[in-house]
Coordinates of N, CA and C in Angstrom, one line a residue:
X1 N 111.4 82.1 86.2 CA 110.5 81.7 85.2 C 110.3 82.8 84.2
X2 N 110.6 82.5 82.9 CA 110.5 83.6 81.9 C 109.1 83.9 81.5
X3 N 108.8 85.1 81.4 CA 107.4 85.5 81.0 C 107.3 85.4 79.5
X4 N 106.1 85.2 79.0 CA 105.8 85.1 77.6 C 105.7 86.6 77.1
X5 N 106.2 86.8 75.9 CA 106.1 88.2 75.3 C 104.6 88.5 75.1
X6 N 104.3 89.8 75.3 CA 102.9 90.3 75.2 C 102.9 91.1 73.9
X7 N 102.0 90.8 73.0 CA 101.8 91.6 71.8 C 101.4 93.1 72.2
X8 N 101.9 94.0 71.4 CA 101.7 95.4 71.8 C 100.2 95.7 71.9
X9 N 99.4 95.3 71.0 CA 97.9 95.6 71.2 C 97.4 95.1 72.5
X10 N 97.8 94.0 73.0 CA 97.4 93.4 74.3 C 97.9 94.3 75.4
X11 N 99.2 94.7 75.3 CA 99.8 95.5 76.3 C 99.1 96.9 76.5
X12 N 98.7 97.4 75.3 CA 97.9 98.7 75.3 C 96.6 98.5 76.0
X13 N 95.9 97.4 75.7 CA 94.6 97.1 76.3 C 94.8 97.0 77.8
X14 N 95.8 96.3 78.3 CA 96.1 96.2 79.7 C 96.4 97.5 80.4
X15 N 97.2 98.4 79.7 CA 97.6 99.7 80.2 C 96.4 100.6 80.2
X16 N 95.4 100.4 79.3 CA 94.3 101.3 79.3 C 94.3 102.3 78.1
X17 N 95.4 102.9 77.8 CA 95.5 103.8 76.7 C 96.9 103.7 76.1
X18 N 97.0 104.2 74.8 CA 98.3 104.2 74.2 C 99.3 105.1 74.9
X19 N 98.8 106.2 75.5 CA 99.6 107.1 76.2 C 100.2 106.4 77.5
X20 N 99.3 105.7 78.2 CA 99.7 105.0 79.4 C 100.8 103.9 79.1
X21 N 100.5 103.2 78.0 CA 101.5 102.1 77.6 C 102.8 102.8 77.2
X22 N 102.8 103.9 76.5 CA 104.0 104.6 76.1 C 104.8 105.1 77.3
X23 N 104.1 105.6 78.3 CA 104.7 106.0 79.6 C 105.4 104.8 80.3
X24 N 104.8 103.7 80.3 CA 105.4 102.5 80.9 C 106.6 102.0 80.2
X25 N 106.6 102.2 78.9 CA 107.7 101.7 78.0 C 108.8 102.8 77.8
X26 N 108.4 104.0 78.1 CA 109.4 105.1 77.9 C 109.5 105.5 76.5
X27 N 108.4 105.4 75.7 CA 108.4 105.8 74.3 C 107.1 106.7 74.1
X28 N 107.1 107.4 73.0 CA 106.0 108.3 72.7 C 104.8 107.6 72.3
X29 N 103.6 108.1 72.6 CA 102.3 107.5 72.2 C 102.3 107.4 70.7
X30 N 102.8 108.4 69.9 CA 102.7 108.3 68.5 C 103.5 107.1 67.9
X31 N 104.6 106.7 68.6 CA 105.3 105.5 68.2 C 104.5 104.2 68.3
X32 N 103.7 104.2 69.4 CA 102.8 103.0 69.6 C 101.7 103.0 68.6
X33 N 101.2 104.2 68.3 CA 100.1 104.3 67.4 C 100.6 103.9 66.0
X34 N 101.7 104.3 65.6 CA 102.2 104.0 64.3 C 102.5 102.5 64.2
X35 N 103.1 101.9 65.2 CA 103.4 100.5 65.2 C 102.1 99.6 65.1
X36 N 101.1 100.1 65.8 CA 99.8 99.4 65.7 C 99.2 99.5 64.3
X37 N 99.2 100.7 63.8 CA 98.6 100.9 62.5 C 99.3 100.1 61.4
X38 N 100.6 100.0 61.5 CA 101.5 99.4 60.5 C 101.4 97.8 60.7
X39 N 100.8 97.4 61.8 CA 100.8 95.9 62.0 C 102.1 95.3 62.3
X40 N 103.0 96.1 63.0 CA 104.3 95.7 63.3 C 104.3 94.6 64.4
X41 N 105.3 93.7 64.3 CA 105.4 92.6 65.3 C 106.2 93.1 66.5
X42 N 105.5 93.8 67.3 CA 106.1 94.5 68.5 C 105.6 93.8 69.7
X43 N 106.6 93.4 70.6 CA 106.3 92.7 71.8 C 106.9 93.3 73.0
X44 N 106.2 93.1 74.1 CA 106.6 93.7 75.4 C 106.8 92.5 76.4
X45 N 107.9 92.6 77.2 CA 108.2 91.6 78.2 C 108.6 92.4 79.5
X46 N 108.3 91.8 80.7 CA 108.8 92.4 81.9 C 110.3 92.2 82.1
X47 N 110.9 93.2 82.6 CA 112.4 93.0 82.9 C 112.6 92.7 84.4
X48 N 113.9 92.4 84.7 CA 114.2 91.9 86.1 C 114.0 93.0 87.1
X49 N 113.9 94.2 86.8 CA 113.8 95.3 87.7 C 112.4 95.7 88.0
X50 N 111.4 95.0 87.4 CA 110.0 95.3 87.7 C 109.4 96.3 86.6
X51 N 110.2 96.6 85.6 CA 109.7 97.5 84.6 C 109.4 96.7 83.3
X52 N 109.4 97.3 82.2 CA 109.1 96.7 80.9 C 110.2 96.9 79.9
X53 N 110.3 96.0 79.0 CA 111.2 96.2 77.8 C 110.4 95.7 76.6
X54 N 110.9 96.1 75.4 CA 110.1 95.7 74.2 C 111.1 95.4 73.1
X55 N 110.6 94.7 72.1 CA 111.4 94.4 70.9 C 110.5 94.3 69.7
X56 N 111.0 94.5 68.5 CA 110.3 94.5 67.3 C 110.9 93.4 66.4
X57 N 110.0 92.5 65.9 CA 110.5 91.4 65.0 C 110.3 91.9 63.6
X58 N 111.4 92.0 62.8 CA 111.3 92.4 61.5 C 111.3 91.3 60.5
X59 N 110.6 91.4 59.4 CA 110.5 90.4 58.4 C 111.6 90.7 57.4
X60 N 112.6 89.9 57.3 CA 113.7 90.1 56.4 C 113.4 89.7 55.0
X61 N 112.3 88.9 54.8 CA 111.9 88.5 53.4 C 111.3 89.6 52.7
X62 N 110.7 90.6 53.3 CA 110.0 91.7 52.7 C 110.5 93.0 53.2
X63 N 111.7 93.4 52.9 CA 112.2 94.7 53.4 C 111.3 95.9 52.8
X64 N 111.4 97.0 53.5 CA 110.6 98.1 53.0 C 111.1 98.5 51.6
X65 N 110.1 98.9 50.8 CA 110.4 99.3 49.4 C 111.5 100.4 49.3
X66 N 111.4 101.3 50.2 CA 112.4 102.4 50.2 C 113.8 101.9 50.5
X67 N 114.0 101.0 51.4 CA 115.3 100.5 51.7 C 115.8 99.6 50.5
X68 N 115.0 99.0 49.8 CA 115.4 98.1 48.7 C 115.6 98.8 47.4
X69 N 115.2 100.1 47.3 CA 115.3 100.8 46.0 C 116.5 101.7 46.1
X70 N 117.5 101.4 45.2 CA 118.7 102.3 45.2 C 118.4 103.7 44.9
X71 N 117.3 104.0 44.1 CA 117.0 105.3 43.7 C 116.4 106.1 44.8
X72 N 116.1 105.5 46.0 CA 115.6 106.2 47.1 C 116.6 107.3 47.6
X73 N 117.9 107.0 47.4 CA 118.9 108.0 47.7 C 119.3 108.8 46.5
X74 N 119.1 110.0 46.5 CA 119.5 110.8 45.3 C 121.0 111.2 45.4
X75 N 121.6 110.9 44.3 CA 123.0 111.2 44.2 C 123.2 112.6 43.6
X76 N 124.2 113.3 44.0 CA 124.5 114.6 43.4 C 124.8 114.4 41.9
X77 N 124.6 115.4 41.1 CA 125.0 115.3 39.7 C 126.5 114.9 39.6
X78 N 126.8 114.0 38.7 CA 128.2 113.7 38.4 C 128.7 112.5 39.3
X79 N 127.8 112.0 40.2 CA 128.2 110.9 41.1 C 127.4 109.7 40.9
X80 N 126.8 109.6 39.7 CA 126.0 108.4 39.3 C 127.0 107.2 39.3
X81 N 126.5 106.0 39.7 CA 127.3 104.8 39.6 C 127.7 104.4 38.2
X82 N 128.8 103.7 38.0 CA 129.2 103.3 36.6 C 128.1 102.5 36.0
X83 N 127.8 102.8 34.7 CA 126.8 102.2 34.0 C 125.4 102.6 34.3
X84 N 125.3 103.6 35.1 CA 123.9 104.1 35.6 C 123.7 105.4 35.2

């Protein structure tokens, strides 16, 4: 029987602290904190070995402004794209 995904905020509440949740998932507490603050769609599910795994659902309709802006990457002088 497949378990339902647990939203990160609920997983943290069950674990007790962000640090404890991070230890269970094998990720840093600051990663959990940033995901919660940013409102990321971060879910946790139990794996077959009795541990936990996680995944992030990204919204493809609204990519980050940095990724969508060509000027976010600075080109060295003389390597500007044609017409730019």
